[in-house]
Amino acid sequence: KGKAALTETIERNIISFSGDTPVDDYNKWNNAEILMHEATFIREDPNINAKARGKHSRLDEVLKMVSEIKVDKLILHHFSVRYSNEEIVETIRKMCTEFKIQIPVYAVLPGQIHRDILEEQPVNR
């Protein structure tokens, strides 16, 4: 029966990683087992210039997107140092409730390094 009868191709999106990018095409991230997405800004701010804003995501945009697609785990990163770590965590928790996010959400806060973030307690639990 040949090689085709012995193998089956299975494609899975195990890890998706967002660098500096705005939230635009949800399909890029859909069905990711782990989505690592930047959330430079945690809220709308008229003092952020349009050029900088166009190259980054806002936390509410990322969480809205995640609430509308299938992702198993979310790791947020690349937060602006204009926010304190406490402010970031508090805002993530509030917005996870607002967007009814049920999956584990982790955060790499400014200045932090993690050896195995998925073994840590999610921010939203």
mmCIF file of C-alpha atoms in Angstrom:
data_model
loop_
_atom_site.group_PDB
_atom_site.id
_atom_site.type_symbol
_atom_site.label_atom_id
_atom_site.label_comp_id
_atom_site.label_asym_id
_atom_site.label_seq_id
_atom_site.Cartn_x
_atom_site.Cartn_y
_atom_site.Cartn_z
ATOM 1 C CA LYS A 1 0.000 0.000 0.000
ATOM 2 C CA GLY A 2 3.035 2.261 0.167
ATOM 3 C CA LYS A 3 4.250 5.048 2.431
ATOM 4 C CA ALA A 4 0.915 6.930 2.323
ATOM 5 C CA ALA A 5 -0.802 4.036 4.090
ATOM 6 C CA LEU A 6 1.733 4.163 6.957
ATOM 7 C CA THR A 7 1.719 7.851 7.781
ATOM 8 C CA GLU A 8 -0.810 10.530 8.494
ATOM 9 C CA THR A 9 0.042 14.237 8.480
ATOM 10 C CA ILE A 10 -1.344 16.158 11.436
ATOM 11 C CA GLU A 11 -0.833 19.915 11.567
ATOM 12 C CA ARG A 12 -1.166 21.729 14.901
ATOM 13 C CA ASN A 13 -0.510 25.297 15.933
ATOM 14 C CA ILE A 14 1.380 24.672 19.161
ATOM 15 C CA ILE A 15 2.968 28.100 19.726
ATOM 16 C CA SER A 16 2.180 31.446 18.104
ATOM 17 C CA PHE A 17 4.329 34.468 18.961
ATOM 18 C CA SER A 18 3.525 38.110 18.340
ATOM 19 C CA GLY A 19 6.315 40.646 18.238
ATOM 20 C CA ASP A 20 5.552 44.351 17.898
ATOM 21 C CA THR A 21 2.280 44.199 16.033
ATOM 22 C CA PRO A 22 -1.223 45.594 16.227
ATOM 23 C CA VAL A 23 -4.197 43.272 16.614
ATOM 24 C CA ASP A 24 -5.585 42.860 13.120
ATOM 25 C CA ASP A 25 -6.147 39.411 11.618
ATOM 26 C CA TYR A 26 -7.585 37.097 14.288
ATOM 27 C CA ASN A 27 -7.075 34.051 12.041
ATOM 28 C CA LYS A 28 -3.285 34.296 12.447
ATOM 29 C CA TRP A 29 -3.673 33.297 16.089
ATOM 30 C CA ASN A 30 -6.761 31.076 16.001
ATOM 31 C CA ASN A 31 -6.359 27.507 17.302
ATOM 32 C CA ALA A 32 -3.026 28.196 18.989
ATOM 33 C CA GLU A 33 -2.350 25.965 21.948
ATOM 34 C CA ILE A 34 -0.136 28.716 23.378
ATOM 35 C CA LEU A 35 -0.384 32.321 22.183
ATOM 36 C CA MET A 36 2.351 34.723 23.252
ATOM 37 C CA HIS A 37 1.107 38.211 22.386
ATOM 38 C CA GLU A 38 2.479 41.628 23.161
ATOM 39 C CA ALA A 39 0.260 44.105 25.002
ATOM 40 C CA THR A 40 2.415 47.209 25.125
ATOM 41 C CA PHE A 41 -0.396 49.543 26.160
ATOM 42 C CA ILE A 42 -2.938 48.576 28.803
ATOM 43 C CA ARG A 43 -5.475 51.266 27.894
ATOM 44 C CA GLU A 44 -6.380 53.881 25.319
ATOM 45 C CA ASP A 45 -4.204 56.957 25.833
ATOM 46 C CA PRO A 46 -4.434 60.094 23.664
ATOM 47 C CA ASN A 47 -0.859 60.999 24.664
ATOM 48 C CA ILE A 48 0.593 58.030 22.757
ATOM 49 C CA ASN A 49 1.654 59.128 19.304
ATOM 50 C CA ALA A 50 -0.019 57.432 16.354
ATOM 51 C CA LYS A 51 3.223 56.032 14.943
ATOM 52 C CA ALA A 52 4.078 54.194 18.176
ATOM 53 C CA ARG A 53 0.466 53.101 18.624
ATOM 54 C CA GLY A 54 0.335 51.630 15.113
ATOM 55 C CA LYS A 55 3.148 49.195 15.838
ATOM 56 C CA HIS A 56 1.835 47.854 19.147
ATOM 57 C CA SER A 57 -1.220 46.231 20.716
ATOM 58 C CA ARG A 58 -3.453 47.320 23.546
ATOM 59 C CA LEU A 59 -4.404 44.839 26.262
ATOM 60 C CA ASP A 60 -8.152 45.216 25.672
ATOM 61 C CA GLU A 61 -7.694 44.504 21.955
ATOM 62 C CA VAL A 62 -5.711 41.339 22.659
ATOM 63 C CA LEU A 63 -8.216 40.039 25.215
ATOM 64 C CA LYS A 64 -11.173 40.856 22.970
ATOM 65 C CA MET A 65 -9.514 38.880 20.182
ATOM 66 C CA VAL A 66 -8.753 35.936 22.485
ATOM 67 C CA SER A 67 -12.374 35.910 23.649
ATOM 68 C CA GLU A 68 -13.476 35.431 20.026
ATOM 69 C CA ILE A 69 -11.008 32.752 18.886
ATOM 70 C CA LYS A 70 -9.774 29.416 20.217
ATOM 71 C CA VAL A 71 -6.590 29.655 22.262
ATOM 72 C CA ASP A 72 -5.680 27.261 25.081
ATOM 73 C CA LYS A 73 -3.213 29.455 27.009
ATOM 74 C CA LEU A 74 -2.245 33.123 26.706
ATOM 75 C CA ILE A 75 1.084 34.657 27.669
ATOM 76 C CA LEU A 76 1.093 38.455 27.569
ATOM 77 C CA HIS A 77 4.417 40.249 27.209
ATOM 78 C CA HIS A 78 6.167 43.464 26.120
ATOM 79 C CA PHE A 79 4.295 45.822 28.443
ATOM 80 C CA SER A 80 5.384 49.446 28.506
ATOM 81 C CA VAL A 81 7.376 50.469 31.575
ATOM 82 C CA ARG A 82 5.051 53.478 31.859
ATOM 83 C CA TYR A 83 2.802 51.136 33.911
ATOM 84 C CA SER A 84 3.621 49.572 37.278
ATOM 85 C CA ASN A 85 3.539 45.786 37.565
ATOM 86 C CA GLU A 86 0.624 46.058 39.996
ATOM 87 C CA GLU A 87 -1.344 48.218 37.550
ATOM 88 C CA ILE A 88 -0.732 45.714 34.745
ATOM 89 C CA VAL A 89 -1.828 42.708 36.826
ATOM 90 C CA GLU A 90 -4.914 44.502 38.159
ATOM 91 C CA THR A 91 -5.927 45.560 34.636
ATOM 92 C CA ILE A 92 -5.422 42.036 33.243
ATOM 93 C CA ARG A 93 -7.639 40.571 35.968
ATOM 94 C CA LYS A 94 -10.342 43.188 35.436
ATOM 95 C CA MET A 95 -10.352 42.751 31.659
ATOM 96 C CA CYS A 96 -10.315 38.941 31.861
ATOM 97 C CA THR A 97 -13.543 39.218 33.837
ATOM 98 C CA GLU A 98 -14.951 41.806 31.421
ATOM 99 C CA PHE A 99 -14.174 39.657 28.352
ATOM 100 C CA LYS A 100 -15.096 36.392 30.140
ATOM 101 C CA ILE A 101 -11.657 34.883 29.537
ATOM 102 C CA GLN A 102 -11.691 31.340 30.953
ATOM 103 C CA ILE A 103 -8.271 30.137 29.763
ATOM 104 C CA PRO A 104 -5.109 30.601 31.851
ATOM 105 C CA VAL A 105 -3.503 34.013 31.263
ATOM 106 C CA TYR A 106 0.130 34.567 32.206
ATOM 107 C CA ALA A 107 2.132 37.799 32.126
ATOM 108 C CA VAL A 108 5.809 38.549 31.625
ATOM 109 C CA LEU A 109 6.001 41.883 33.407
ATOM 110 C CA PRO A 110 8.698 44.480 32.681
ATOM 111 C CA GLY A 111 12.077 43.377 33.990
ATOM 112 C CA GLN A 112 10.989 39.795 34.644
ATOM 113 C CA ILE A 113 12.504 36.544 33.434
ATOM 114 C CA HIS A 114 10.663 33.219 33.725
ATOM 115 C CA ARG A 115 12.171 29.757 33.432
ATOM 116 C CA ASP A 116 8.830 27.970 32.947
ATOM 117 C CA ILE A 117 5.948 30.419 33.091
ATOM 118 C CA LEU A 118 3.368 27.733 32.309
ATOM 119 C CA GLU A 119 4.200 26.054 35.633
ATOM 120 C CA GLU A 120 3.407 29.299 37.503
ATOM 121 C CA GLN A 121 0.050 30.518 38.747
ATOM 122 C CA PRO A 122 -1.896 32.316 35.971
ATOM 123 C CA VAL A 123 -2.614 35.992 36.592
ATOM 124 C CA ASN A 124 -6.356 35.464 36.215
ATOM 125 C CA ARG A 125 -6.675 32.610 38.778
#
